[in-house]
Short mmCIF file of C-alpha atoms in Angstrom, two decimals:
data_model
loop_
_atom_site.label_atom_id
_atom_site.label_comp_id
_atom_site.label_asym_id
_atom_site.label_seq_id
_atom_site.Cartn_x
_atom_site.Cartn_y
_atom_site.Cartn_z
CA UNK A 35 -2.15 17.67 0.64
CA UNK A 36 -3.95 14.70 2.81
CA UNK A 37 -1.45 13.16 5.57
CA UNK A 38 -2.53 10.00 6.91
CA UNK A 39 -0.72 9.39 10.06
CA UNK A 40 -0.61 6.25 11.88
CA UNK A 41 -0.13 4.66 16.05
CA UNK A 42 2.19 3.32 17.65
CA UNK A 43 4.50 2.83 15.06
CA UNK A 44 5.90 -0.21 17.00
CA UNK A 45 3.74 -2.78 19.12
CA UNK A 46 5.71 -5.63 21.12
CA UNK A 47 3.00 -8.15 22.56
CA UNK A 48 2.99 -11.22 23.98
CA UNK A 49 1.08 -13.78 22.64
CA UNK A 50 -2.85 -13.79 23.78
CA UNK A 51 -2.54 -9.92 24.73
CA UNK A 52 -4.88 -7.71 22.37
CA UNK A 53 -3.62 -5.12 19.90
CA UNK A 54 -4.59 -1.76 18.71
CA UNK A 55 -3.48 0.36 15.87
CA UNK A 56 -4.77 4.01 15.16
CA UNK A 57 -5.26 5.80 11.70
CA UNK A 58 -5.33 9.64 11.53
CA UNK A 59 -6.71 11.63 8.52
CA UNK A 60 -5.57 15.28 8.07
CA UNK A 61 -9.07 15.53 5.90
CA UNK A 62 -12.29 13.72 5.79
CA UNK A 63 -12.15 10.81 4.31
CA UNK A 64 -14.89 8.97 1.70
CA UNK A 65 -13.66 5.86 2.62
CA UNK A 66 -10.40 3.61 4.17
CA UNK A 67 -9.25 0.48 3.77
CA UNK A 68 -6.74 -1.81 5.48
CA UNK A 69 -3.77 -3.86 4.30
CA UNK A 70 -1.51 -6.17 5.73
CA UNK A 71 2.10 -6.84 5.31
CA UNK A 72 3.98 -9.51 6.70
CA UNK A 73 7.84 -9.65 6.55
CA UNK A 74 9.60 -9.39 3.46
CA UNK A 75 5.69 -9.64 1.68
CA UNK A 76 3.44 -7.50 -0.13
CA UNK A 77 0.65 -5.69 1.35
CA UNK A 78 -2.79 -7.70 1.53
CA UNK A 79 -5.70 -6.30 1.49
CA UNK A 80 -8.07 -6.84 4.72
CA UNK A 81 -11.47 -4.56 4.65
CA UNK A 82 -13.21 -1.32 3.53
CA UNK A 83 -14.95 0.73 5.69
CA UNK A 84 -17.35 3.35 3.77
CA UNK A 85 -20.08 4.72 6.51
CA UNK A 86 -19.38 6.84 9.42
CA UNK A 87 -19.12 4.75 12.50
CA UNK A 88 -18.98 1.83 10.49
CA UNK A 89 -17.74 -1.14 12.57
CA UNK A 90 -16.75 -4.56 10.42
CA UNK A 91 -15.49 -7.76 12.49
CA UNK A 92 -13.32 -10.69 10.78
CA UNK A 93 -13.26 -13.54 13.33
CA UNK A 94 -10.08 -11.50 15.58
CA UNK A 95 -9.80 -8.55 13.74
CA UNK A 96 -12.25 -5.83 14.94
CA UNK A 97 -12.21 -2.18 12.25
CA UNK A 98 -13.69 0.99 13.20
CA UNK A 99 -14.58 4.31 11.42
CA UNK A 100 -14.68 7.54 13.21
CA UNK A 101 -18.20 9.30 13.16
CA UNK A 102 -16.44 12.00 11.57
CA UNK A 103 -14.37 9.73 8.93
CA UNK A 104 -10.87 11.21 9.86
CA UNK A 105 -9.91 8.12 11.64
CA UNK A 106 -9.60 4.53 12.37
CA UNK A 107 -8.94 1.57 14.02
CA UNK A 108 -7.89 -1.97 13.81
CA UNK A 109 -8.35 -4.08 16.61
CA UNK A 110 -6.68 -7.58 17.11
CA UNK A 111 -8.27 -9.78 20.03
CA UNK A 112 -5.78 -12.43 21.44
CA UNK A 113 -3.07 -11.76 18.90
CA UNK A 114 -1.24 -14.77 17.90
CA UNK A 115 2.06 -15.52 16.12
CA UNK A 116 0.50 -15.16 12.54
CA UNK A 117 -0.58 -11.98 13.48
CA UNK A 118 3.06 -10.40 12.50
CA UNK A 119 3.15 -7.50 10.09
CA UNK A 120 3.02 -4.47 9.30
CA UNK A 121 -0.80 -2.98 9.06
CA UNK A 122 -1.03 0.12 7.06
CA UNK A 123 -4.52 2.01 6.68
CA UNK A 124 -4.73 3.97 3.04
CA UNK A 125 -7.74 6.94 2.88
CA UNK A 126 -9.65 8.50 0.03
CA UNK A 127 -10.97 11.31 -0.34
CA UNK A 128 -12.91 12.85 -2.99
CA UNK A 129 -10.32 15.53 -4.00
CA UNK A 130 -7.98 12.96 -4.73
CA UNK A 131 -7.52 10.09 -6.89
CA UNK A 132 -5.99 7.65 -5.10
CA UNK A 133 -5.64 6.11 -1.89
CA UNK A 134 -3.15 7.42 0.45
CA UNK A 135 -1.34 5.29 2.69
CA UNK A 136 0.14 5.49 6.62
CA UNK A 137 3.52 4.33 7.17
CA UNK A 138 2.23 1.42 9.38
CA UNK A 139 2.30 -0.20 12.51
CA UNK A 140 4.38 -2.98 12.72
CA UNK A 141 3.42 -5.56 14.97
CA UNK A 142 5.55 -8.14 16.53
CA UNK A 143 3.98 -11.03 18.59
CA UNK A 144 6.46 -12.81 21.14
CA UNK A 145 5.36 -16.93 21.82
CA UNK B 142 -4.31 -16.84 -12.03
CA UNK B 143 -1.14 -14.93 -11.88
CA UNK B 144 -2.32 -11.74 -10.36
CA UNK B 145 0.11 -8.87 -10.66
CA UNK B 146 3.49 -10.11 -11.60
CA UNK B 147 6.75 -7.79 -11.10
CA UNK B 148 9.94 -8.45 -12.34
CA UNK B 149 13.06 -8.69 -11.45
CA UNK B 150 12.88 -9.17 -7.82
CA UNK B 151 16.25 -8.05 -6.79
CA UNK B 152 18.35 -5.58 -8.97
CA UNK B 153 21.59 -3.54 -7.92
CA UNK B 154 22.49 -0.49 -10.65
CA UNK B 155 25.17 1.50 -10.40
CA UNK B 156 24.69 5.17 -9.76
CA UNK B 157 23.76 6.73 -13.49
CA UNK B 158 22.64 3.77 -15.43
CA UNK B 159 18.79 3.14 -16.01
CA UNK B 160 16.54 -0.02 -16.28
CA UNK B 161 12.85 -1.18 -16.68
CA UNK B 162 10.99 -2.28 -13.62
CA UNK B 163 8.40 -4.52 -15.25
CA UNK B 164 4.62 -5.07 -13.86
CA UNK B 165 1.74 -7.28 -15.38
CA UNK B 166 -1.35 -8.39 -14.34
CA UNK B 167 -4.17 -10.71 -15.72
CA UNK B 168 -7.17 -9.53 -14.41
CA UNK B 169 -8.03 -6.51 -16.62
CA UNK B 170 -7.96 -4.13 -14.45
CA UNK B 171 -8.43 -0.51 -15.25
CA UNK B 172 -6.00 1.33 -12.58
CA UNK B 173 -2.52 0.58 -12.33
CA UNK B 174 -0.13 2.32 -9.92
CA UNK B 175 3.51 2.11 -8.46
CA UNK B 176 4.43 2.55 -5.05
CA UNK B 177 7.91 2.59 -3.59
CA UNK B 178 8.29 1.77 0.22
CA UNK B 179 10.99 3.13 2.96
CA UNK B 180 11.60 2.20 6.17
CA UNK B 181 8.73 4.03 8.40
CA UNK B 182 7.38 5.79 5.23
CA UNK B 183 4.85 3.58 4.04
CA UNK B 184 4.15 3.49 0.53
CA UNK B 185 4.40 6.36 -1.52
CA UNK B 186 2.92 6.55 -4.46
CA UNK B 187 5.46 7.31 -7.91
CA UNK B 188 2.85 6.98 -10.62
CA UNK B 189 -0.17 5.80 -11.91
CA UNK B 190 -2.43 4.89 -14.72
CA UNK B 191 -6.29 5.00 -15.25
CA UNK B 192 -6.50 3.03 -18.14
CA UNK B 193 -4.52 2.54 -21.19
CA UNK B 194 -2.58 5.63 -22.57
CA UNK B 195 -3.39 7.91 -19.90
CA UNK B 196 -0.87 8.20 -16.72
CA UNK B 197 -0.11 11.00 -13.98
CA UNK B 198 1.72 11.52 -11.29
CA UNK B 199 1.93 10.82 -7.97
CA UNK B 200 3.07 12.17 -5.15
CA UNK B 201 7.24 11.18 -5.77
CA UNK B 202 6.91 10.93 -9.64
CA UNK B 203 10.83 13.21 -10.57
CA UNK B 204 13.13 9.98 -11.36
CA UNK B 205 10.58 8.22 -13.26
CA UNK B 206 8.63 7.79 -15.99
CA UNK B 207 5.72 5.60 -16.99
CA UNK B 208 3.62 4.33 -20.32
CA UNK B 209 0.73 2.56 -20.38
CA UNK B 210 0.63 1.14 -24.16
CA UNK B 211 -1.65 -2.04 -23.21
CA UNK B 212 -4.50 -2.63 -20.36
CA UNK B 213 -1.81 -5.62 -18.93
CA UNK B 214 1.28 -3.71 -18.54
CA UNK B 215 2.50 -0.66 -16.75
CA UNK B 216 6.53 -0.53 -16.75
CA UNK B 217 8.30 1.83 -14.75
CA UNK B 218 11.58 3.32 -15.88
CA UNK B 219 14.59 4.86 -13.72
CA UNK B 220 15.95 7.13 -15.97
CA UNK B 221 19.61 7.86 -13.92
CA UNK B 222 19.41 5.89 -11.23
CA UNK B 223 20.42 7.79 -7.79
CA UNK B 224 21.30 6.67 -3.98
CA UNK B 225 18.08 8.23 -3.38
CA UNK B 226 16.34 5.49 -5.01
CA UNK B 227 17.18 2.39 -3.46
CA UNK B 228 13.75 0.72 -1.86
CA UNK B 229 10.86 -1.54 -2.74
CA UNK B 230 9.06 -1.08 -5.58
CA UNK B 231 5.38 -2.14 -5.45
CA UNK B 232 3.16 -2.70 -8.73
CA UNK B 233 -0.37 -2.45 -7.85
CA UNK B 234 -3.43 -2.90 -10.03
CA UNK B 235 -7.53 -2.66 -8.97
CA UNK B 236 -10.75 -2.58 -11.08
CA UNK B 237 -10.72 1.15 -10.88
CA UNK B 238 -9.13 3.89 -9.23
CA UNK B 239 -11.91 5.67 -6.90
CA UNK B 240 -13.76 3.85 -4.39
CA UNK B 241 -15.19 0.58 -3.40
CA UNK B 242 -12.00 -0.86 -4.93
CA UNK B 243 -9.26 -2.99 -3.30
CA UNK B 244 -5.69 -3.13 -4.57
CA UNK B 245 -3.89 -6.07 -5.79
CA UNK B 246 -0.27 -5.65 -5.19
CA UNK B 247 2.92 -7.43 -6.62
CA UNK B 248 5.88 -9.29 -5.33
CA UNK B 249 8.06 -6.42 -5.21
CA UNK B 250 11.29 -5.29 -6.75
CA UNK B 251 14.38 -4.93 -4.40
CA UNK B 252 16.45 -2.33 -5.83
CA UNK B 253 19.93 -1.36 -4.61
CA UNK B 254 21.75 1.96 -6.12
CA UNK B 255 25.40 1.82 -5.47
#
């Protein structure tokens, strides 16, 4: 079945560094989307990315489609405090049904 | 607007009795689903629900069962509960299953098998 794998599993960073977060498909995927979770929350939805190479920016956050839609990545410029969470990417693909989610990065953001 | 509403929040069973997790949401969405979450597993999903009277599973579906009588409400039943199944339980609900469509999740249920 589809595995969606996701890196680090961990990030530690100090206020005003920048943070990445990598989402690996074990199939192609139609489309992904992006969720946050902060602590002891439920997940949020962030963005959708559909087209291959597709690049969407909200205001710190920067998301990124592979050009062969088996990955992704979030990008957080100048993370701050209310940054904290855990971001999970969840994939579709059109044998499936439903959306399968990573088991998240959890990002921690020291003052 | 209420959203997706789950309840109870925190429950602790006793190895071998059952209960109801309840979910409802307002927005009349078609898809319903129900996720549990473990530490560094992410959300997996248990079951879900296309529309009224039709369900399936999902990929950790033995332990539970599922109806779908109305559009609003999607409970989720332990049958025996086990050890195994202590975690959050996530209600989530989205104008339709397949693409272009973004989930709206619940609170969460807490749930602690002793």
């Amino acid at each position: 079945g589809q595995q969606v794998m996701q890196i680090p599993q961990y990030q530690h960073v100090q206020e005003g560094e920048d943070f990445t977060t990598y989402c690996n498909s074990s199939t192609t995927l139609s489309n992904i989307q992006w969720y946050k979770q902060r602590p002891g929350g439920h997940p949020v939805f962030l963005i959708q990315l559909v087209k291959s190479g597709e690049v969407k920016k909200q205001k710190r956050l920067t998301f990124q489609f592979g050009e062969a839609k088996k990955n992704s990545s979030l990008h957080i410029t100048a993370t701050q405090t209310t940054d904290v969470g855990t971001y999970f990417c969840a994939g579709y693909n059109n044998y499936g049904q439903n959306f399968v989610f990573g088991p998240g990065t959890r990002l921690s953001v020291l003052p | 607007n209420a959203g997706v509403t789950q309840t109870p929040k925190f429950q602790v069973l006793k190895t071998g009795q059952s209960m109801t997790l309840q979910c409802a949401q307002d927005m009349n969405h078609e898809y319903m689903s129900w996720y549990r979450q473990d530490p560094g597993m992410g959300l997996r999903l248990i079951h879900y629900s296309v529309g009224a009277g039709i369900t399936d599973q999902g990929e950790v579906p033995n332990g539970y069962n599922v109806s779908r009588s109305t559009t609003e409400d999607f409970p989720l039943r332990l049958l025996s509960a086990a050890p195994s199944q202590t975690s959050v339980y996530f209600c989530a609900s989205s104008y339709a299953g397949g693409m272009n469509t973004e989930a709206f999740f619940g609170q969460g249920t807490r749930l602690t098998v002793v």
